[in-house]
C-alpha cells in the first residue's frame, strides 16, 4: 500500500477543487473556508458540477446531505444524480441541490422545540468540511435546521461556537498588536474501543440491544497482569487495524497511532489533530468505519463506554488548542511563559471559563453510558478540575500566592544508556487522573465517553472561552496602561478561580471531600448533570455568544435527559427479558439436574449424603427466587414513572439503576456456581478472550 498515493483519494479536497474549479470560483470558495466569508451562492452551480463529475469518476451514482442530528449518530438520505432526458438520463447535481436539502425533520429529536406537524427541516452545505465519496455515494457535510431556523443538529452550534471564539480571540489579539484572518480551534480526539468475536456477540442479547453487558461475573483473569496495554497485536486485530487505517486514509482521516489499551480486547486509535469541525466529522466517520471494517473481519466493535463491569471502560480524549491562520498556537507558553503576558492572560481566561461554567462543561459529556465511567477508577471523577503541570503550576502559584517564581527549564534528559541520545524532557509530566490537563501546548479533556459525538464538549468549551475573552476585551480596551491592566486582570482571574486547579491524584479518596470544600460541582449522574443547562447563567452564556437561543438550550437539555431515560428504559426491559426468559429457566434446569442427581445417587444407596448437591440446589433455588423478586421490584418501579424528563431521569438514576444493580448482582452470583453448560450466555472470559 502506498499511503501517500491513497491518502485522501475519496475526498473532494483542496487539490481536487483547485484542479477542477474555475480560478475565480476556487478563490471565492477558499475565502469562505479560510476566512469565514459568506458563501457566494453564484458559485454553487460550478462547484456542484465539479463535485458531481469528480464523484462519478470515483464510482458514485448518488449524493446525500450528511448531517448530525441530536442522536450522536449521523443521518443520510440518498438521491441519485439521474435526471430524465428523453428516453435516457443525464447525471446532474444542481447548485441548489448542493446548497440546500429538505429532509423530513419530524422523526429527529427536537426536544419540544418544534411541533411534529411542523415537519420541515433544511440541510445546508457546510463548505468548511470537505465532501467525500463512500460506498457509491457523494457525501456532502451539512448543518440541519428547522423551518423556523432552530438548529436541530450538532454541527450548526459547533460552527457558531467556533465563530464566537474566532471573533473574540481576534479582538483580544488585536489589543496585543496581532492581526490575523482567523483563529481556529483544533481538536485531536483519541478513540478507545473494544473488539470481540462476532459469534460470541450474537449470543448476547444485552450487547445486541444495549451495547453493553447487563450481566456477567468478573472473569478469573481480568486486567491485573497489566499485560495488554501496548501489548503485541494479535494477527486478527492487526489485520483489522491495517484495513481500518487504509479505509480512513482514503477518507482523508489522519489516523496516526494505534495500540492495545488497558483492558483485554480494548484498543485505541488517535488521529493527528485538525480544525474542530473537520475533527468532529472525522470522528463520526471513524466510529462508523470501525464498526463496518470490524464486520468484514467477523469482529464486532463495541463503542459503549462500559461494555463490561469491572473491566476498564472506553473514553475519548479531546485534545484542544487555539491557533491563528498564520500558525501561532495561542496555548504555546514558549520558553518563558512568565514573560509572555498574552499567553498568561489566555491561560487565565481558559481557567476562569472552565471554573465558572464547570456545571455545563461536565454536563456536555454526560450520558447513561458515561455515568458508568466518571468517578470509577479508570476515568477522571465527575468533578471538573485543571492540571497545569509543574512549570505552569508553579508560575500560577507564584502569582496567586505572591511567591517567588523560579523558572523550570526543560532539561536535557538521558535515559542512562550511553548509546541513547540526549533529549529534552517535557516541563509538564502526565497526570492521567485529571479531567482537563495542560499538555505542552494544548489542553486534554479526558471526560468524554467513547460513543458520544465530540461536538458537545467543544461547543461548550469554545463558547465559555469566547465569553471570557469578550470580558477581557471589555476590561482591557478601556485601560489607560494596557500592560498593567493585563497583568492585573490575569492575576484577578487566577485568584478568583484558583480552586479549580488541582495538580494531584484525582483518583485518590481525598479529592472528593477536598473538592466539596472548594465548592466544586460533583454531579455523578446525567440526571443531575444535565440540570445545569437549565440555570440562567448557563443559558445566558450561550445566548450572548450567539451559539444557542434560550429555547434551543432548553430543548437540548431535554433531549439529553430523554436519551438518558430511553437508554435506561431499554436496558431495564432487556434485563427483565433476559432474567425471566433465559436465566431463571436455565438455573431451574440446573437445579432439576441436581435433584435428579440426588435421586439417582440415593437409588444406589440411601446413605449417600449428597451434601454438595443439596447445598447447591438450595442456594441456587433461593437465589433464583431472590432474583425474580428483584425483577418484580424493577418492573413495578419502571411502570410508575413521574411526568417530565427531569423527574423521570431522577427516578432512573436513583431508583431504576440501583434496582438493576440488585438484579444483576444476584444473577452474577448464580453464574459463578451454575454449571457452565447450563449458563445461557457466553461468560466474560469467553467474550474478552474471544479473539484468538
Ligand atoms: P501527547 O503524547 O502529549 O498526548 P501527542 O502529540 O501524541 O501528544 O498528541 C495526542 C493527541 O493530541 C493527538 O491526537 C494529537 O494530534 C493531538 N494534538 C497535538 N497537538 C494539538 C493541538 N495543537 N491541538 C489539538 N490537538 C493536538
Ligand atoms: Mg492523551
XYZ file of C-alpha atoms and ligand atoms in Angstrom:
720
model
C 0.000 0.000 0.000
C 1.420 3.372 -0.981
C -0.041 5.632 1.682
C 0.869 8.913 0.043
C -0.917 7.755 -3.095
C -4.120 6.555 -1.464
C -4.406 9.282 1.169
C -7.497 11.409 0.617
C -8.384 9.791 -2.713
C -12.056 9.677 -1.701
C -12.132 13.338 -0.667
C -13.097 16.408 -2.662
C -10.134 18.179 -1.138
C -8.234 21.346 -1.876
C -6.131 19.787 -4.611
C -9.180 18.416 -6.456
C -11.027 21.724 -6.065
C -8.070 23.674 -7.384
C -7.778 21.424 -10.416
C -11.467 21.177 -11.230
C -12.891 24.629 -10.441
C -12.568 27.841 -12.447
C -9.952 30.084 -10.750
C -12.426 32.725 -9.545
C -14.809 30.112 -8.152
C -11.948 28.373 -6.355
C -10.730 31.649 -4.821
C -14.192 32.608 -3.671
C -14.758 29.210 -2.082
C -11.399 29.391 -0.297
C -12.312 32.776 1.153
C -15.395 31.152 2.673
C -13.447 28.189 4.013
C -10.402 30.088 5.292
C -11.752 33.423 6.441
C -15.385 32.557 7.086
C -16.744 34.879 4.394
C -20.395 34.186 3.491
C -20.745 31.732 0.637
C -21.379 33.357 -2.740
C -24.403 31.404 -3.971
C -23.420 32.337 -7.530
C -20.587 29.801 -7.423
C -22.775 26.917 -6.269
C -23.567 25.556 -9.727
C -19.946 25.441 -10.779
C -18.911 23.719 -7.533
C -21.824 21.265 -7.744
C -20.932 20.322 -11.259
C -17.269 19.762 -10.476
C -18.160 17.776 -7.383
C -20.552 15.578 -9.344
C -18.049 14.861 -12.140
C -15.378 14.014 -9.601
C -17.772 11.795 -7.606
C -18.863 9.928 -10.741
C -15.203 9.314 -11.590
C -14.988 7.641 -8.164
C -17.930 5.392 -8.958
C -20.680 7.415 -7.268
C -24.261 7.259 -8.515
C -25.908 9.084 -5.605
C -25.370 12.067 -3.365
C -26.516 12.725 0.165
C -26.695 15.627 2.563
C -24.884 14.162 5.550
C -25.890 15.632 8.918
C -25.604 15.095 12.650
C -28.972 15.088 14.393
C -29.147 15.055 18.195
C -28.670 11.299 18.430
C -24.846 11.019 18.462
C -25.144 9.323 15.074
C -25.120 10.723 11.568
C -28.045 10.744 9.153
C -28.194 10.459 5.398
C -30.810 10.144 2.652
C -29.516 9.219 -0.777
C -30.676 10.728 -4.085
C -29.295 9.588 -7.393
C -27.778 12.082 -9.820
C -30.161 10.977 -12.584
C -32.352 13.438 -14.467
C -34.627 12.073 -17.220
C -33.690 13.279 -20.680
C -35.961 11.806 -23.315
C -35.588 8.036 -23.138
C -32.324 8.311 -21.319
C -30.908 10.041 -18.287
C -28.219 12.575 -17.628
C -26.275 12.866 -14.391
C -26.840 16.148 -12.620
C -26.174 17.969 -9.348
C -27.564 21.482 -9.354
C -26.200 24.337 -7.287
C -29.420 24.383 -5.305
C -29.217 20.648 -4.510
C -25.680 21.204 -3.257
C -26.635 24.121 -1.034
C -29.966 23.027 0.475
C -31.824 19.822 1.100
C -35.167 19.247 2.707
C -35.344 16.009 4.673
C -38.446 15.369 6.756
C -37.414 16.542 10.211
C -40.316 15.118 12.183
C -38.603 11.900 13.184
C -35.500 13.515 14.628
C -35.318 14.685 18.239
C -36.122 18.349 18.707
C -36.727 18.481 22.459
C -40.133 20.035 22.030
C -38.727 22.965 20.062
C -40.901 22.072 17.097
C -44.363 20.552 16.720
C -44.457 17.244 14.834
C -46.899 18.691 12.336
C -44.271 21.282 11.580
C -42.018 18.761 9.957
C -39.938 20.876 7.696
C -36.215 20.768 8.182
C -33.447 22.014 5.957
C -29.931 20.815 5.471
C -27.423 23.406 4.307
C -23.982 22.713 2.871
C -21.015 23.236 5.171
C -18.149 24.058 2.807
C -15.638 24.068 5.681
C -15.723 20.288 5.880
C -14.808 18.543 2.626
C -17.249 16.327 0.723
C -16.266 12.712 0.168
C -17.292 9.535 -1.643
C -18.185 6.415 0.301
C -19.834 3.251 -0.990
C -21.007 4.797 -4.249
C -22.408 7.973 -2.743
C -21.150 11.548 -2.631
C -21.418 12.761 0.976
C -21.974 16.488 1.407
C -21.473 17.612 5.031
C -24.398 19.818 6.074
C -25.988 21.613 9.009
C -29.591 20.759 9.889
C -32.090 23.462 10.887
C -35.862 23.663 11.250
C -38.207 25.708 9.088
C -38.235 28.360 11.796
C -34.456 28.444 11.990
C -33.875 26.444 15.167
C -30.839 24.236 14.961
C -31.639 20.538 15.034
C -28.098 19.207 14.922
C -24.658 19.410 16.498
C -22.790 20.964 13.616
C -24.613 24.300 13.456
C -23.919 25.186 17.105
C -20.371 23.875 16.772
C -19.734 26.195 13.840
C -21.373 29.065 15.729
C -19.181 28.382 18.770
C -16.101 28.383 16.548
C -17.183 31.694 15.046
C -17.765 33.154 18.514
C -14.306 32.117 19.618
C -12.747 33.365 16.391
C -14.436 36.762 16.788
C -13.485 37.250 20.427
C -9.957 35.857 20.067
C -9.244 38.230 17.185
C -10.487 41.195 19.235
C -8.254 40.131 22.093
C -5.202 39.559 19.896
C -5.673 42.975 18.353
C -5.070 44.533 21.762
C -1.711 42.758 21.745
C -0.968 44.108 18.287
C -1.629 40.840 16.482
C -3.765 40.944 13.350
C -4.845 37.682 11.742
C -7.583 36.443 9.446
C -8.854 33.646 11.592
C -8.413 31.942 14.932
C -9.421 28.289 14.799
C -9.773 25.723 17.487
C -8.059 22.453 16.777
C -9.013 19.056 18.119
C -7.412 15.624 18.106
C -9.764 13.054 19.617
C -8.212 9.784 20.794
C -10.775 6.997 20.451
C -10.977 3.848 22.592
C -12.943 0.736 21.596
C -13.341 -2.997 22.155
C -13.178 -5.729 19.526
C -14.833 -9.073 20.148
C -15.661 -12.077 18.029
C -18.932 -11.870 16.149
C -20.107 -15.377 17.119
C -19.829 -14.580 20.813
C -21.524 -11.212 20.327
C -24.524 -12.797 18.640
C -25.142 -14.918 21.722
C -25.507 -11.862 23.977
C -28.911 -10.162 23.774
C -27.648 -7.378 26.019
C -24.751 -6.488 23.732
C -27.023 -6.585 20.702
C -29.798 -4.473 22.219
C -27.921 -2.127 24.555
C -24.262 -2.179 23.520
C -23.153 -3.353 26.952
C -23.391 -6.475 29.075
C -26.162 -6.233 31.676
C -24.999 -9.442 33.337
C -21.620 -11.077 33.709
C -19.489 -12.231 36.608
C -15.919 -10.910 36.661
C -13.504 -13.137 34.726
C -10.833 -15.093 36.624
C -8.282 -13.221 34.580
C -9.013 -9.534 34.223
C -6.512 -6.793 33.552
C -4.453 -7.317 36.723
C -1.403 -8.631 34.907
C -1.261 -5.340 33.024
C -0.009 -7.226 30.007
C -2.480 -5.991 27.416
C -1.601 -2.295 27.442
C 0.697 -1.660 24.463
C 0.959 -5.444 24.091
C 1.741 -7.244 20.845
C -1.229 -7.096 18.468
C -2.910 -10.385 17.639
C -2.894 -11.186 13.925
C -6.647 -10.764 13.505
C -6.573 -7.442 15.321
C -3.608 -6.219 13.375
C -5.306 -7.167 10.097
C -8.383 -5.234 11.202
C -6.247 -2.217 12.106
C -4.439 -2.218 8.757
C -7.728 -2.428 6.928
C -9.151 0.374 9.077
C -6.107 2.594 8.556
C -6.359 2.185 4.809
C -10.092 2.936 4.844
C -9.564 6.034 6.990
C -6.622 7.291 4.956
C -8.640 7.037 1.772
C -11.219 9.247 3.504
C -8.512 11.793 4.301
C -8.602 10.984 8.012
C -5.220 11.398 9.697
C -5.174 8.059 11.552
C -1.815 8.075 13.301
C -1.458 5.940 16.414
C -2.904 2.530 17.253
C -2.298 0.253 20.193
C -3.799 -2.161 22.686
C -5.408 -0.467 25.671
C -5.519 -1.446 29.340
C -8.376 -3.972 29.236
C -8.279 -7.258 27.369
C -9.852 -6.785 23.895
C -9.554 -2.979 24.235
C -7.739 -0.792 21.715
C -7.158 2.856 20.832
C -6.816 4.947 17.714
C -5.554 8.527 17.655
C -5.574 10.854 14.668
C -3.416 13.889 14.030
C -5.374 16.962 15.120
C -7.206 19.242 12.720
C -9.781 22.058 12.838
C -12.581 21.207 15.246
C -15.355 20.955 12.689
C -13.422 18.555 10.499
C -12.179 16.647 13.560
C -15.786 16.104 14.666
C -16.830 14.883 11.216
C -13.787 12.634 11.040
C -14.509 11.173 14.452
C -18.098 10.365 13.446
C -16.779 8.680 10.308
C -14.081 6.856 12.241
C -16.639 5.361 14.620
C -18.862 4.288 11.731
C -15.983 2.788 9.750
C -14.588 0.984 12.804
C -17.882 -0.877 13.037
C -18.070 -1.606 9.329
C -14.470 -2.740 8.947
C -14.848 -4.942 12.053
C -17.788 -6.697 10.406
C -15.635 -7.607 7.430
C -13.287 -9.408 9.829
C -16.148 -11.167 11.689
C -15.458 -8.943 14.635
C -17.751 -6.559 16.456
C -16.520 -3.141 17.510
C -18.059 -2.041 20.814
C -18.056 1.706 21.281
C -20.065 1.712 24.509
C -18.428 3.468 27.457
C -18.744 0.454 29.716
C -19.361 -2.793 27.875
C -18.071 -4.890 30.798
C -18.494 -4.226 34.501
C -15.283 -4.415 36.483
C -13.186 -4.002 33.339
C -11.855 -0.658 32.087
C -14.355 1.333 30.075
C -13.756 3.370 26.927
C -13.472 7.103 26.565
C -12.195 9.742 24.235
C -9.533 12.337 24.935
C -10.323 15.671 23.393
C -7.019 17.464 22.763
C -7.904 21.086 22.224
C -5.959 24.166 21.255
C -6.301 27.513 19.514
C -4.260 28.794 16.643
C -4.187 31.641 14.160
C -4.204 31.136 10.407
C -0.501 32.075 10.496
C 0.127 29.028 12.663
C 0.583 30.757 16.016
C -0.603 28.349 18.737
C -2.166 30.573 21.409
C -1.674 27.913 24.082
C 2.045 27.608 23.452
C 3.747 29.008 26.574
C 7.087 29.470 24.783
C 10.393 29.325 26.597
C 9.478 31.882 29.231
C 5.751 31.932 29.971
C 6.348 34.361 32.849
C 7.414 36.918 30.262
C 4.511 36.184 27.925
C 1.539 38.246 29.125
C -0.596 37.222 26.142
C -0.214 33.533 26.909
C -0.772 34.120 30.629
C -3.972 36.069 30.018
C -5.318 33.447 27.615
C -4.458 30.711 30.087
C -6.202 32.654 32.870
C -9.286 33.065 30.669
C -9.450 29.325 29.969
C -9.055 28.541 33.672
C -11.728 31.074 34.621
C -14.119 29.815 31.920
C -13.781 26.208 32.994
C -14.276 27.085 36.655
C -17.214 29.409 36.169
C -19.015 27.082 33.760
C -17.880 23.747 35.205
C -21.512 22.624 35.514
C -22.262 22.719 31.791
C -18.777 21.565 30.868
C -19.386 18.411 32.909
C -22.925 18.119 31.519
C -21.597 18.237 27.958
C -20.139 14.750 28.376
C -22.931 13.233 30.464
C -24.747 10.165 29.163
C -26.117 6.919 30.532
C -23.044 5.077 29.262
C -20.526 7.590 30.595
C -22.139 7.540 34.051
C -20.518 4.126 34.499
C -17.079 5.590 33.952
C -16.789 9.001 35.521
C -15.840 8.533 39.115
C -14.927 4.885 38.691
C -11.244 4.115 38.971
C -10.253 4.287 35.361
C -11.617 7.681 34.347
C -11.365 11.113 35.906
C -14.018 11.751 38.534
C -17.243 13.571 37.730
C -15.648 16.698 39.238
C -14.070 19.165 36.834
C -10.564 20.313 37.747
C -7.495 21.520 35.876
C -3.964 20.157 35.921
C -1.265 22.595 34.861
C 1.898 20.595 35.405
C 4.984 21.655 37.341
C 6.097 24.663 35.364
C 2.809 26.472 34.852
C 1.527 25.246 38.201
C 4.459 26.926 39.935
C 4.023 30.070 37.875
C 0.316 30.336 38.680
C 1.021 29.585 42.355
C 3.554 32.391 42.413
C 1.024 34.854 41.003
C -1.825 33.797 43.265
C 0.146 33.259 46.458
C 2.657 36.062 45.886
C 5.603 33.659 45.921
C 8.815 33.997 44.027
C 8.844 32.096 40.732
C 11.911 30.098 39.835
C 11.654 29.191 36.149
C 11.964 25.499 35.464
C 13.702 24.878 32.212
C 13.264 21.865 30.011
C 16.411 19.992 30.976
C 18.270 17.703 28.641
C 17.466 14.210 29.806
C 19.182 10.945 29.220
C 17.811 7.505 29.839
C 21.121 6.380 31.258
C 22.116 4.213 28.331
C 25.280 5.683 26.852
C 24.325 4.888 23.255
C 20.939 6.549 23.527
C 20.519 10.170 22.594
C 20.085 13.100 24.919
C 16.572 14.530 24.586
C 14.742 17.446 26.183
C 12.443 16.349 28.998
C 8.984 17.959 28.891
C 8.225 20.555 31.512
C 4.763 19.060 32.049
C 4.602 15.481 33.217
C 1.492 13.347 32.707
C -1.379 13.388 35.100
C -3.762 10.796 33.771
C -6.184 11.395 36.606
C -7.012 14.963 35.667
C -10.120 15.665 33.621
C -8.650 18.780 31.996
C -4.890 18.692 31.759
C -2.453 21.102 30.170
C -0.143 19.035 27.966
C 2.526 21.270 26.488
C 0.619 23.477 24.072
C -2.944 22.184 24.383
C -5.482 21.060 26.916
C -6.641 17.488 27.039
C -10.252 16.985 28.155
C -10.466 13.390 29.291
C -14.045 13.014 30.436
C -15.627 12.246 27.083
C -17.430 8.970 26.572
C -16.339 6.738 23.714
C -19.568 6.689 21.719
C -20.683 10.305 22.055
C -20.121 12.986 19.461
C -17.149 15.174 20.316
C -19.182 18.179 19.202
C -20.923 18.739 22.558
C -17.908 19.403 24.802
C -16.294 21.541 22.106
C -19.442 23.641 21.724
C -19.308 24.379 25.445
C -15.556 24.909 25.606
C -15.486 27.303 22.655
C -18.481 29.236 23.972
C -17.241 29.721 27.516
C -13.727 30.669 26.450
C -15.191 33.157 23.937
C -17.190 34.668 26.799
C -14.103 35.165 28.952
C -12.187 36.641 26.006
C -15.065 39.074 25.404
C -14.989 40.146 29.036
C -11.227 40.594 28.901
C -11.546 42.778 25.807
C -14.167 44.917 27.573
C -11.865 45.454 30.532
C -8.624 45.955 28.656
C -9.866 48.155 25.857
C -10.781 50.785 28.443
C -7.431 50.611 30.237
C -5.026 53.549 30.143
C -1.994 51.425 30.956
C -2.541 48.247 28.943
C 0.361 46.216 30.367
C -0.575 46.925 33.963
C -4.248 46.251 33.324
C -3.409 42.975 31.605
C -1.252 41.781 34.491
C -3.912 42.859 36.946
C -6.697 41.053 35.082
C -4.606 37.882 34.760
C -3.918 37.954 38.481
C -7.570 38.556 39.334
C -8.809 35.722 37.124
C -6.248 33.309 38.528
C -7.023 34.296 42.117
C -10.789 34.107 41.632
C -10.636 30.705 40.006
C -7.677 29.139 41.784
C -9.925 26.479 43.344
C -10.325 24.672 40.009
C -6.600 23.906 39.825
C -5.690 20.530 41.241
C -2.284 19.101 40.470
C -2.551 15.875 42.444
C -4.186 12.458 42.195
C -7.783 12.868 41.066
C -8.477 9.177 41.709
C -7.462 9.350 45.371
C -10.009 9.235 48.199
C -9.060 12.712 49.445
C -10.091 14.561 46.326
C -13.861 14.289 46.642
C -14.080 15.837 50.128
C -11.443 18.408 49.169
C -13.400 19.347 46.047
C -16.513 19.736 48.151
C -14.662 22.091 50.494
C -13.641 24.100 47.444
C -17.263 24.287 46.333
C -16.715 22.377 43.098
C -19.692 20.663 41.494
C -19.858 16.870 41.689
C -22.764 15.627 39.583
C -22.373 11.899 39.345
C -25.273 11.100 37.052
C -26.642 12.532 33.842
C -29.933 13.113 35.620
C -28.189 15.603 37.894
C -25.583 16.940 35.477
C -27.992 17.913 32.678
C -29.978 20.154 35.033
C -27.055 22.593 34.918
C -28.182 23.629 31.423
C -31.462 24.989 32.784
C -29.675 27.506 35.039
C -29.953 31.077 33.838
C -26.236 31.872 33.735
C -25.685 28.796 31.567
C -28.420 29.827 29.168
C -27.119 33.392 29.110
C -23.599 32.497 28.033
C -24.888 30.556 25.018
C -27.268 33.339 24.075
C -24.657 36.100 24.474
C -22.152 34.242 22.303
C -24.792 33.575 19.644
C -24.468 29.802 19.905
C -27.978 28.867 21.090
C -31.195 30.681 21.790
C -32.731 30.116 25.221
C -35.264 27.781 23.622
C -32.507 25.742 21.980
C -30.543 25.291 25.212
C -33.646 24.020 26.980
C -34.593 21.771 24.065
C -31.128 20.228 24.036
C -31.080 19.607 27.771
C -34.461 17.908 27.446
C -33.182 15.730 24.609
C -30.180 14.744 26.671
C -32.466 13.702 29.531
C -34.857 11.976 27.143
C -31.962 9.980 25.598
C -30.832 9.042 29.076
C -34.316 7.886 30.081
C -34.828 5.906 26.903
C -31.435 4.234 27.228
C -32.048 3.110 30.783
C -35.577 2.019 29.941
C -34.287 -0.182 27.107
C -31.607 -1.603 29.392
C -34.122 -2.357 32.125
C -36.546 -4.054 29.722
C -33.724 -6.104 28.200
C -32.577 -7.110 31.650
C -36.084 -8.207 32.646
C -36.408 -10.247 29.476
C -33.033 -11.936 29.950
C -33.692 -12.711 33.606
C -37.140 -14.147 33.036
C -36.711 -15.898 29.709
C -33.147 -17.166 29.930
C -31.526 -17.015 33.348
C -34.409 -18.162 35.561
C -35.261 -21.189 33.371
C -31.568 -22.059 32.932
C -30.933 -22.086 36.659
C -34.071 -24.184 37.166
C -32.820 -26.667 34.615
C -29.594 -26.998 36.516
C -31.487 -27.333 39.802
C -33.537 -30.122 38.239
C -30.314 -31.836 37.175
C -29.061 -31.587 40.746
C -32.343 -33.039 42.033
C -32.064 -35.869 39.545
C -28.519 -36.479 40.647
C -29.641 -36.750 44.261
C -32.435 -39.168 43.302
C -30.055 -41.252 41.218
C -27.437 -41.399 43.946
C -29.998 -42.272 46.602
C -31.300 -45.060 44.365
C -27.865 -46.596 44.599
C -27.684 -46.166 48.326
C -29.967 -44.338 50.752
C -26.954 -43.412 52.833
C -25.118 -41.294 50.227
C -25.093 -37.845 51.773
C -25.385 -35.705 48.594
C -24.278 -32.818 50.739
C -22.833 -30.680 47.941
C -25.845 -31.266 45.671
C -28.362 -30.374 48.338
C -26.451 -27.305 49.464
C -26.052 -26.058 45.924
C -29.629 -26.635 44.888
C -30.913 -24.907 48.000
C -28.588 -21.999 47.395
C -29.485 -21.656 43.733
C -33.165 -22.062 44.390
C -33.048 -19.281 46.978
C -31.040 -17.008 44.700
C -33.290 -17.620 41.723
C -36.304 -16.647 43.848
C -34.490 -13.567 45.090
C -33.606 -12.581 41.533
C -37.235 -12.836 40.467
C -38.280 -10.710 43.447
C -35.723 -8.089 42.403
C -37.041 -8.281 38.841
C -40.583 -7.674 40.111
C -39.439 -4.608 42.013
C -37.704 -3.304 38.888
C -40.829 -3.908 36.786
C -43.023 -2.146 39.296
C -40.722 0.869 39.594
C -40.483 1.095 35.840
C -44.207 1.468 35.286
C -44.530 4.200 37.906
C -42.599 6.927 36.095
C -43.140 10.562 37.032
C -44.142 13.128 34.382
C -41.424 15.242 32.770
C -37.959 14.271 31.536
C -36.054 15.696 34.507
C -38.189 13.971 37.135
C -38.140 10.709 35.202
C -34.352 10.946 34.862
C -34.064 11.424 38.625
C -36.014 8.218 39.174
C -33.992 6.374 36.540
C -30.710 7.374 38.186
C -31.677 6.913 41.785
C -34.218 4.046 41.702
C -34.064 2.094 38.443
C -30.271 1.894 38.158
C -29.931 0.579 41.763
C -32.822 -1.861 41.058
C -30.899 -3.142 38.049
C -27.738 -3.498 40.084
C -29.680 -5.638 42.574
C -30.930 -7.996 39.847
C -27.503 -8.213 38.338
C -25.586 -8.955 41.492
C -27.787 -11.967 42.269
C -27.606 -13.272 38.702
C -23.817 -12.820 38.557
C -23.587 -14.749 41.821
C -25.559 -17.597 40.257
C -23.374 -17.575 37.155
C -20.373 -18.358 39.313
C -21.927 -21.514 40.803
C -24.092 -22.734 37.931
C -22.764 -25.406 35.564
C -21.044 -23.765 32.602
C -23.046 -25.801 30.095
C -26.313 -24.571 31.594
C -25.484 -20.877 31.741
C -27.355 -19.263 28.840
C -24.733 -16.706 27.794
C -21.027 -16.614 26.971
C -19.077 -15.565 30.073
C -16.767 -12.556 30.366
C -13.746 -14.812 29.813
C -15.296 -16.200 26.651
C -16.090 -12.714 25.356
C -12.909 -10.915 26.357
C -10.624 -13.637 25.063
C -12.776 -14.472 22.045
C -10.300 -13.154 19.508
C -7.517 -15.651 19.109
P 0.795 13.579 23.832
O 1.740 12.419 23.574
O 1.342 14.689 24.640
O -0.579 13.152 24.239
P 0.533 13.803 21.067
O 1.340 14.705 20.206
O 0.736 12.348 20.956
O 0.665 14.330 22.474
O -0.972 14.138 20.822
C -2.049 13.465 21.336
C -3.212 13.961 20.534
O -3.282 15.395 20.652
C -3.102 13.656 19.054
O -4.375 13.316 18.556
C -2.619 14.975 18.519
O -2.939 15.140 17.165
C -3.361 15.964 19.383
N -2.771 17.308 19.359
C -1.466 17.639 19.327
N -1.334 18.983 19.214
C -2.589 19.505 19.180
C -3.134 20.825 19.048
N -2.373 21.895 18.932
N -4.474 20.947 19.036
C -5.263 19.874 19.160
N -4.811 18.632 19.278
C -3.498 18.433 19.288
Mg -3.603 11.514 25.500
